[in-house]
Backbone as JSON, one array per atom type, in Angstrom:
{
  "sequence": "XXXXXXXXXXXXXXXXXXXXXXXXXXXXXXXXXXXXXXXXXXXXXXXXXXXXXXXXXXXXXXXXXXXXXXXXXXXXXXXXXXXXXXXXXXXXXXXXXXXXXXXXXXXXXXXXXXXXXXXXXXXXXXXXXXXXXXXXXXXXXXXXXXXXXXXXXXXXXXXXXXXXXXXXXXXXXXXXXXXXXXXXXXXXXXXXXXXXXXXXXXXXXXXXXX",
  "N": [[0.85, -1.2, 0.0], [0.59, 2.16, -0.92], [1.6, 4.96, 0.75], [0.06, 8.1, 1.4], [1.53, 11.19, 0.45], [3.09, 13.11, 2.96], [2.41, 16.3, 4.09], [4.74, 18.89, 4.47], [5.75, 20.4, 7.54], [4.44, 23.53, 8.37], [3.61, 24.24, 5.86], [1.19, 25.5, 5.12], [1.49, 28.05, 6.26], [3.69, 29.0, 4.82], [2.62, 29.0, 2.28], [0.56, 30.9, 2.51], [2.1, 33.16, 3.07], [3.49, 33.35, 0.69], [1.39, 33.95, -1.1], [0.54, 36.4, -0.06], [2.81, 37.98, -0.48], [2.86, 37.86, -3.24], [0.52, 39.16, -4.0], [0.81, 41.67, -2.96], [0.78, 44.36, -3.86], [-1.84, 44.64, -4.83], [-3.29, 44.27, -2.46], [-2.43, 46.47, -0.97], [-3.39, 48.6, -2.52], [-6.12, 48.1, -2.35], [-6.37, 48.55, 0.37], [-5.91, 51.3, 0.5], [-8.25, 52.23, -0.71], [-10.12, 51.35, 1.22], [-9.29, 52.88, 3.39], [-10.06, 55.36, 2.44], [-12.85, 54.98, 2.49], [-13.24, 54.76, 5.27], [-12.33, 57.28, 6.16], [-14.12, 58.95, 4.78], [-16.53, 58.14, 5.95], [-16.1, 58.95, 8.58], [-15.8, 61.73, 8.33], [-18.33, 62.41, 7.35], [-19.91, 61.72, 9.52], [-19.15, 63.55, 11.4], [-19.41, 66.07, 10.22], [-22.32, 67.42, 9.81], [-23.41, 68.94, 7.81], [-22.63, 67.83, 5.45], [-24.19, 65.53, 5.25], [-26.69, 66.74, 5.17], [-26.55, 68.12, 2.74], [-26.25, 65.96, 1.01], [-28.68, 64.65, 1.45], [-30.49, 66.55, 0.44], [-29.65, 66.56, -2.22], [-30.19, 63.91, -3.07], [-32.93, 63.83, -2.74], [-33.74, 65.62, -4.67], [-32.9, 64.4, -7.03], [-34.25, 62.04, -7.02], [-36.08, 59.74, -8.77], [-35.88, 61.3, -11.04], [-34.09, 60.5, -12.94], [-33.74, 58.19, -15.57], [-33.49, 54.68, -16.51], [-31.52, 54.32, -18.54], [-30.09, 56.75, -18.48], [-29.13, 56.61, -15.88], [-27.41, 54.38, -16.0], [-25.56, 55.37, -17.85], [-24.51, 57.52, -16.42], [-23.26, 56.25, -14.23], [-21.39, 54.73, -15.64], [-19.9, 56.76, -16.94], [-18.77, 58.16, -14.81], [-16.94, 56.35, -13.57], [-15.48, 55.8, -15.85], [-14.13, 58.18, -16.36], [-12.39, 58.21, -14.19], [-10.92, 55.92, -14.78], [-9.67, 56.74, -17.13], [-8.02, 58.76, -16.13], [-6.37, 57.23, -14.44], [-5.17, 55.62, -16.36], [-3.71, 57.51, -17.88], [-1.91, 58.31, -15.96], [-0.13, 56.25, -15.95], [1.7, 56.83, -17.92], [3.59, 58.48, -16.92], [6.44, 59.21, -14.84], [6.25, 60.03, -12.23], [3.7, 60.0, -11.27], [2.5, 58.26, -9.55], [1.44, 58.8, -6.89], [-0.91, 60.15, -7.58], [-2.53, 58.17, -8.61], [-3.11, 56.69, -6.33], [-4.55, 58.65, -5.01], [-6.87, 58.78, -6.51], [-8.14, 56.33, -5.87], [-8.48, 56.74, -3.13], [-10.19, 58.94, -3.15], [-12.47, 57.86, -4.39], [-13.18, 55.98, -2.47], [-13.89, 57.7, -0.39], [-16.37, 58.72, -1.22], [-18.08, 56.45, -1.12], [-17.92, 55.92, 1.58], [-19.19, 58.15, 2.73], [-21.79, 57.8, 1.72], [-22.46, 55.42, 3.02], [-22.6, 56.19, 5.73], [-24.68, 58.0, 5.53], [-26.83, 56.3, 4.85], [-27.0, 54.77, 7.17], [-27.38, 56.69, 9.21], [-29.8, 57.8, 8.55], [-31.72, 56.17, 9.55], [-33.67, 54.85, 8.25], [-35.05, 51.86, 7.23], [-35.35, 51.06, 4.61], [-33.43, 52.63, 3.26], [-31.08, 51.6, 4.31], [-31.21, 48.95, 3.4], [-31.14, 49.46, 0.69], [-28.57, 50.42, 0.42], [-27.12, 48.11, 1.06], [-27.95, 46.31, -0.91], [-27.61, 47.56, -3.34], [-25.71, 49.82, -3.44], [-23.48, 48.77, -2.07], [-22.75, 46.38, -3.58], [-22.11, 47.82, -5.91], [-19.89, 49.25, -5.0], [-18.09, 47.15, -4.53], [-17.72, 46.06, -7.12], [-16.67, 48.32, -8.36], [-14.28, 48.8, -6.92], [-12.84, 46.51, -7.52], [-12.38, 46.78, -10.29], [-11.08, 49.32, -10.46], [-8.88, 48.99, -8.76], [-7.47, 46.92, -10.02], [-6.9, 48.21, -12.43], [-5.37, 50.34, -11.45], [-3.17, 48.97, -10.42], [-2.07, 47.99, -12.79], [-1.43, 50.42, -13.99], [0.5, 51.48, -12.22], [2.5, 49.56, -12.51], [3.23, 49.92, -15.2], [4.02, 52.56, -15.11], [6.29, 52.33, -13.57], [8.25, 51.61, -15.34], [8.91, 53.96, -16.67], [9.84, 55.38, -14.5], [12.11, 53.93, -13.93], [13.78, 54.81, -15.92], [14.72, 57.21, -15.0], [16.34, 56.6, -12.93], [19.69, 55.82, -11.88], [21.68, 53.47, -13.71], [23.45, 50.41, -13.57], [26.54, 49.63, -15.2], [26.41, 47.65, -18.09], [23.9, 46.63, -17.66], [20.62, 46.12, -18.92], [18.18, 48.48, -19.99], [14.79, 48.6, -19.35], [12.92, 50.05, -21.22], [9.72, 51.43, -22.15], [8.23, 49.93, -24.95], [6.8, 50.08, -28.3], [5.06, 47.89, -28.63], [4.65, 47.26, -25.96], [3.23, 49.49, -25.05], [0.95, 49.22, -26.58], [-0.15, 46.83, -25.56], [-0.64, 47.67, -22.98], [-2.61, 49.69, -23.37], [-4.57, 48.1, -24.53], [-5.34, 46.51, -22.39], [-6.6, 48.39, -20.82], [-8.75, 48.96, -22.4], [-10.17, 46.63, -22.01], [-10.76, 47.01, -19.3], [-12.52, 49.15, -19.55], [-14.64, 47.9, -20.86], [-15.4, 46.08, -18.88], [-16.17, 47.95, -17.0], [-18.41, 49.02, -18.28], [-20.1, 46.77, -18.24], [-20.38, 46.46, -15.47], [-21.67, 48.87, -14.84], [-24.08, 48.49, -16.16], [-25.12, 46.31, -14.72], [-25.36, 47.47, -12.17], [-27.22, 49.41, -12.79], [-29.46, 47.82, -13.32], [-29.87, 46.73, -10.78], [-30.5, 49.06, -9.36], [-32.86, 49.71, -10.62], [-34.48, 47.58, -9.84], [-34.61, 47.84, -7.07], [-35.42, 50.43, -6.51], [-37.63, 51.29, -5.17], [-37.04, 51.24, -2.53], [-35.91, 53.57, -1.66]],
  "CA": [[0.0, 0.0, 0.0], [1.38, 3.38, -1.03], [1.14, 5.98, 1.69], [-0.11, 9.44, 0.85], [2.62, 12.07, 0.86], [2.83, 13.94, 4.13], [2.78, 17.7, 3.88], [5.77, 19.38, 5.37], [5.27, 21.28, 8.58], [4.51, 24.94, 8.02], [3.29, 24.45, 4.44], [0.11, 26.49, 5.01], [2.03, 29.36, 6.56], [4.53, 29.42, 3.7], [1.75, 29.27, 1.13], [-0.1, 32.18, 2.77], [3.11, 34.2, 2.93], [3.75, 33.48, -0.74], [0.26, 34.63, -1.71], [0.55, 37.79, 0.39], [3.88, 38.67, -1.2], [2.5, 37.91, -4.65], [-0.58, 40.12, -4.19], [1.06, 42.77, -2.03], [0.35, 45.62, -4.46], [-3.3, 44.64, -4.86], [-3.77, 44.45, -1.1], [-2.14, 47.85, -0.55], [-4.32, 49.47, -3.23], [-7.41, 47.9, -1.71], [-6.31, 49.2, 1.68], [-6.08, 52.74, 0.27], [-9.68, 52.43, -0.92], [-10.8, 51.18, 2.5], [-8.97, 54.06, 4.19], [-10.96, 56.41, 1.94], [-14.19, 54.7, 3.02], [-13.23, 55.08, 6.7], [-12.22, 58.73, 6.3], [-15.38, 59.53, 4.33], [-17.54, 57.88, 6.97], [-15.83, 59.78, 9.77], [-16.1, 63.12, 7.99], [-19.78, 62.57, 7.25], [-20.52, 61.62, 10.85], [-18.8, 64.74, 12.17], [-19.92, 67.24, 9.52], [-23.71, 67.16, 9.46], [-23.77, 69.66, 6.59], [-22.43, 66.91, 4.33], [-25.38, 64.69, 5.16], [-27.81, 67.58, 4.74], [-26.39, 68.37, 1.31], [-26.51, 64.71, 0.32], [-30.12, 64.4, 1.52], [-31.13, 67.44, -0.52], [-29.33, 66.13, -3.58], [-30.91, 62.68, -3.37], [-34.36, 64.12, -2.86], [-33.95, 66.31, -5.94], [-32.66, 63.5, -8.16], [-35.05, 60.83, -6.89], [-37.09, 59.55, -9.79], [-35.67, 62.17, -12.19], [-33.21, 59.85, -13.9], [-34.22, 56.91, -16.04], [-32.55, 53.56, -16.47], [-30.39, 54.55, -19.45], [-29.27, 57.85, -17.97], [-28.43, 56.14, -14.68], [-26.3, 53.53, -16.44], [-24.55, 56.23, -18.48], [-23.85, 58.31, -15.37], [-22.35, 55.35, -13.52], [-20.28, 54.39, -16.54], [-19.07, 57.94, -17.21], [-18.01, 58.52, -13.6], [-15.79, 55.45, -13.45], [-14.68, 55.91, -17.07], [-13.24, 59.32, -16.17], [-11.33, 57.79, -13.27], [-10.06, 54.97, -15.51], [-8.85, 57.53, -18.04], [-6.98, 59.41, -15.33], [-5.43, 56.19, -14.02], [-4.42, 55.21, -17.55], [-2.75, 58.56, -18.22], [-0.86, 58.33, -14.93], [0.85, 55.23, -16.27], [2.68, 57.35, -18.86], [4.49, 59.39, -16.2], [7.31, 58.55, -13.86], [6.05, 60.54, -10.87], [2.27, 60.16, -11.06], [1.97, 57.18, -8.71], [0.57, 59.29, -5.83], [-2.21, 60.52, -8.12], [-3.31, 56.93, -8.72], [-3.6, 56.41, -4.98], [-5.55, 59.67, -4.69], [-8.12, 58.39, -7.17], [-8.77, 55.29, -5.05], [-8.88, 57.36, -1.87], [-11.34, 59.79, -3.44], [-13.63, 56.99, -4.64], [-13.57, 55.43, -1.18], [-14.56, 58.75, 0.39], [-17.76, 58.8, -1.62], [-18.83, 55.31, -0.59], [-17.99, 56.08, 3.03], [-20.23, 59.13, 3.03], [-23.09, 57.18, 1.44], [-22.73, 54.44, 4.06], [-23.03, 56.9, 6.94], [-26.0, 58.55, 5.24], [-27.82, 55.22, 4.94], [-27.13, 54.35, 8.57], [-27.88, 57.77, 10.05], [-31.18, 58.12, 8.21], [-32.6, 55.34, 10.35], [-34.68, 54.25, 7.39], [-34.68, 50.49, 6.87], [-35.24, 51.0, 3.15], [-32.15, 53.21, 2.86], [-30.02, 50.64, 4.68], [-31.31, 47.83, 2.47], [-30.69, 49.94, -0.63], [-27.11, 50.48, 0.48], [-26.59, 46.75, 1.06], [-28.32, 45.58, -2.12], [-27.24, 48.3, -4.56], [-24.48, 50.6, -3.34], [-22.37, 47.92, -1.67], [-22.26, 45.67, -4.77], [-21.46, 48.78, -6.8], [-18.57, 49.54, -4.44], [-17.23, 45.97, -4.74], [-17.37, 46.01, -8.54], [-15.83, 49.48, -8.66], [-12.95, 48.65, -6.35], [-12.14, 45.46, -8.26], [-11.93, 47.32, -11.58], [-10.13, 50.42, -10.28], [-7.64, 48.48, -8.15], [-6.74, 46.2, -11.06], [-6.38, 49.22, -13.36], [-4.32, 51.08, -10.76], [-2.01, 48.09, -10.37], [-1.48, 47.99, -14.13], [-0.85, 51.75, -14.21], [1.73, 51.58, -11.43], [3.49, 48.68, -13.12], [3.7, 50.55, -16.42], [4.71, 53.79, -14.73], [7.6, 51.98, -13.02], [9.21, 51.56, -16.44], [9.38, 55.32, -16.88], [10.62, 55.75, -13.33], [13.41, 53.28, -14.05], [14.62, 55.6, -16.83], [15.29, 58.33, -14.26], [17.27, 56.1, -11.93], [20.97, 55.4, -12.45], [21.81, 52.04, -14.02], [24.8, 49.87, -13.58], [27.06, 49.35, -16.52], [26.17, 46.29, -18.55], [22.52, 46.22, -17.44], [19.71, 46.61, -19.94], [17.1, 49.3, -19.51], [13.5, 48.12, -19.85], [12.09, 51.19, -21.6], [8.47, 51.01, -22.79], [8.27, 49.83, -26.4], [5.5, 50.25, -28.94], [4.2, 46.75, -28.31], [4.27, 47.36, -24.55], [2.19, 50.51, -24.95], [-0.26, 48.64, -27.15], [-0.71, 45.88, -24.59], [-1.14, 48.48, -21.86], [-3.86, 50.31, -23.78], [-5.55, 47.03, -24.75], [-5.85, 46.1, -21.08], [-7.54, 49.41, -20.35], [-9.99, 48.75, -23.16], [-10.88, 45.58, -21.26], [-11.29, 47.63, -18.09], [-13.68, 49.93, -19.95], [-15.72, 46.95, -21.13], [-15.85, 45.62, -17.57], [-16.87, 49.07, -16.39], [-19.73, 49.08, -18.88], [-20.89, 45.65, -17.72], [-20.7, 46.75, -14.08], [-22.66, 49.94, -14.84], [-25.36, 47.89, -16.56], [-25.59, 45.51, -13.59], [-25.78, 48.39, -11.12], [-28.47, 50.02, -13.25], [-30.54, 46.84, -13.12], [-30.13, 46.67, -9.34], [-31.2, 50.3, -8.97], [-34.23, 49.61, -11.15], [-35.22, 46.59, -9.07], [-34.77, 48.22, -5.66], [-35.61, 51.87, -6.4], [-38.73, 51.56, -4.25], [-36.55, 51.26, -1.15], [-35.49, 54.93, -1.3]],
  "C": [[0.89, 1.24, 0.0], [0.79, 4.44, -0.11], [1.04, 7.34, 0.99], [1.04, 10.31, 1.33], [2.21, 12.98, 2.0], [3.31, 15.36, 3.86], [3.81, 18.12, 4.92], [5.17, 20.36, 6.36], [5.47, 22.74, 8.16], [4.17, 25.23, 6.58], [2.23, 25.54, 4.27], [0.62, 27.9, 5.26], [2.89, 29.88, 5.41], [3.69, 29.77, 2.48], [1.04, 30.62, 1.3], [0.87, 33.34, 2.6], [3.43, 34.44, 1.46], [2.64, 34.26, -1.44], [0.2, 36.1, -1.32], [1.62, 38.58, -0.33], [3.53, 38.85, -2.67], [1.46, 38.98, -4.93], [-0.42, 41.35, -3.29], [0.53, 44.09, -2.59], [-1.17, 45.73, -4.47], [-3.88, 44.9, -3.47], [-3.55, 45.89, -0.62], [-3.1, 48.82, -1.23], [-5.73, 49.33, -2.66], [-7.49, 48.56, -0.34], [-6.49, 50.7, 1.55], [-7.55, 53.06, 0.06], [-10.44, 52.33, 0.4], [-10.51, 52.35, 3.45], [-9.85, 55.23, 3.75], [-12.37, 56.23, 2.46], [-14.27, 55.11, 4.49], [-13.18, 56.6, 6.92], [-13.53, 59.41, 5.89], [-16.49, 59.33, 5.34], [-17.35, 58.75, 8.2], [-16.15, 61.24, 9.51], [-17.6, 63.36, 7.95], [-20.45, 62.52, 8.61], [-20.24, 62.85, 11.69], [-19.37, 66.02, 11.55], [-21.34, 66.96, 9.04], [-24.13, 67.87, 8.19], [-23.58, 68.77, 5.36], [-23.66, 66.03, 4.14], [-26.6, 65.48, 4.71], [-27.76, 67.85, 3.24], [-26.7, 67.12, 0.5], [-28.0, 64.37, 0.32], [-30.87, 65.26, 0.52], [-30.88, 67.01, -1.96], [-30.11, 64.88, -3.98], [-32.41, 62.91, -3.53], [-34.69, 64.82, -4.17], [-33.84, 65.36, -7.12], [-33.51, 62.25, -8.11], [-36.12, 60.8, -7.97], [-36.89, 60.4, -11.03], [-34.81, 61.53, -13.26], [-33.76, 58.48, -14.26], [-33.14, 55.86, -15.99], [-31.31, 53.85, -17.32], [-29.49, 55.65, -18.93], [-28.51, 57.46, -16.72], [-27.24, 55.28, -15.02], [-25.19, 54.37, -17.03], [-23.8, 57.06, -17.44], [-22.85, 57.47, -14.6], [-21.14, 55.01, -14.37], [-19.34, 55.57, -16.72], [-18.21, 58.32, -16.0], [-16.77, 57.65, -13.47], [-14.89, 55.51, -14.68], [-13.7, 57.07, -16.96], [-12.08, 58.97, -15.24], [-10.38, 56.81, -13.95], [-9.16, 55.71, -16.48], [-7.71, 58.21, -17.29], [-5.93, 58.41, -14.88], [-4.56, 55.75, -15.18], [-3.35, 56.23, -17.92], [-1.61, 58.63, -17.21], [0.22, 57.29, -15.22], [1.94, 55.71, -17.21], [3.62, 58.36, -18.22], [5.29, 58.66, -15.15], [7.0, 58.94, -12.42], [4.57, 60.7, -10.53], [1.66, 59.07, -10.18], [1.08, 57.69, -7.58], [-0.82, 59.69, -6.33], [-3.12, 59.31, -8.29], [-3.9, 56.56, -7.37], [-4.68, 57.4, -4.57], [-6.89, 59.34, -5.31], [-8.86, 57.33, -6.35], [-9.27, 55.85, -3.72], [-10.14, 58.19, -2.06], [-12.6, 58.96, -3.66], [-14.12, 56.36, -3.34], [-14.29, 56.44, -0.3], [-16.05, 58.8, 0.07], [-18.6, 57.67, -1.06], [-18.93, 55.37, 0.93], [-19.08, 57.04, 3.46], [-21.62, 58.54, 2.82], [-23.46, 56.15, 2.51], [-23.23, 55.09, 5.34], [-24.41, 57.5, 6.74], [-27.08, 57.48, 5.4], [-28.07, 54.81, 6.39], [-27.78, 55.43, 9.42], [-29.33, 58.13, 9.75], [-32.17, 57.33, 9.05], [-33.69, 54.66, 9.56], [-34.21, 52.85, 6.97], [-34.52, 50.35, 5.36], [-33.91, 51.54, 2.65], [-31.0, 52.26, 3.15], [-30.03, 49.45, 3.72], [-30.83, 48.23, 1.08], [-29.17, 50.01, -0.68], [-26.51, 49.08, 0.37], [-26.81, 46.05, -0.28], [-27.84, 46.25, -3.4], [-25.86, 48.95, -4.43], [-23.27, 49.75, -2.94], [-21.87, 47.05, -2.83], [-21.58, 46.6, -5.77], [-20.05, 49.11, -6.32], [-17.61, 48.38, -4.69], [-16.78, 45.9, -6.19], [-16.41, 47.14, -8.9], [-14.41, 49.28, -8.15], [-12.17, 47.56, -7.07], [-11.58, 46.0, -9.58], [-10.86, 48.38, -11.38], [-8.81, 49.94, -9.68], [-6.81, 47.73, -9.19], [-6.13, 47.18, -12.07], [-5.24, 50.01, -12.73], [-3.04, 50.26, -10.68], [-1.3, 48.06, -11.72], [-0.81, 49.32, -14.43], [0.47, 51.92, -13.46], [2.84, 50.73, -12.03], [4.08, 49.31, -14.38], [4.48, 51.82, -16.12], [6.1, 53.5, -14.18], [8.66, 51.91, -14.1], [9.78, 52.95, -16.72], [10.22, 55.8, -15.71], [12.01, 55.14, -13.39], [14.35, 54.05, -14.96], [15.31, 56.75, -16.09], [16.34, 57.9, -13.24], [18.58, 55.69, -12.59], [21.03, 53.89, -12.64], [23.27, 51.64, -13.97], [25.25, 49.57, -15.0], [26.83, 47.88, -16.87], [24.76, 45.8, -18.33], [21.63, 46.86, -18.5], [18.59, 47.41, -19.31], [15.8, 48.83, -20.16], [12.58, 49.3, -20.15], [10.84, 50.69, -22.31], [8.61, 51.01, -24.31], [6.87, 50.03, -26.96], [4.55, 49.13, -28.62], [3.75, 46.78, -26.85], [3.17, 48.38, -24.33], [0.87, 49.96, -25.48], [-0.94, 47.67, -26.21], [-1.32, 46.63, -23.41], [-2.49, 49.09, -22.19], [-4.95, 49.26, -24.0], [-6.15, 46.57, -23.42], [-6.83, 47.12, -20.54], [-8.83, 49.39, -21.16], [-10.83, 47.67, -22.48], [-11.5, 46.15, -19.99], [-12.54, 48.46, -18.41], [-14.87, 49.03, -20.24], [-16.29, 46.4, -19.82], [-16.62, 46.71, -16.85], [-18.27, 49.21, -16.96], [-20.65, 47.98, -18.38], [-21.31, 45.91, -16.28], [-21.76, 47.84, -13.98], [-24.04, 49.42, -15.21], [-25.96, 47.08, -15.41], [-26.1, 46.4, -12.47], [-27.08, 49.08, -11.51], [-29.66, 49.1, -13.07], [-30.89, 46.73, -11.63], [-30.88, 47.9, -8.86], [-32.65, 50.27, -9.45], [-35.08, 48.66, -10.31], [-35.54, 47.08, -7.66], [-34.98, 49.72, -5.47], [-36.74, 52.23, -5.43], [-38.27, 51.64, -2.8], [-36.17, 52.67, -0.69], [-36.56, 55.93, -1.69]]
}
């Protein structure tokens, strides 16, 4: 009888460490988004004028936008952020701006979360859980992946500014590299359109909650 191979001691810990090191950039970018959510929630809870302005805005726009216009608004908002992230990849010193985009997007979702909770309305809370929270998850997945790609491409330009040892090759961006980079952002735009359509359907289904 052949015995099953015994896993070495500490295999799980080493595997987890390997995965954390492998996805370190993604985790850090996601953390920046979560920090934005926390900061936005804290600001909204302390500054009541923010909640009053948001309440007035939502009451004015309630029922005024149709399905198509809502989908287009969601798509256009994230499309503008994707364009900014994409352009940041062509600079050597624009990495902080990429992080600012994620922080800014997190601020918005944090404010909306506090609004839903502070309103005390069960419908508002359910709307946040069923519509806004899935929208936040889809948005952070797309923006974090795009930001990671932008930072990776931007590092090539940053490497041009750093001194190189003699005999080492410089990995400057080539035409094919730029094409692949842009092609990936086209995919991000397609995913953004699909996410906007899904969010629009969710808003249509649960619009009676608000």
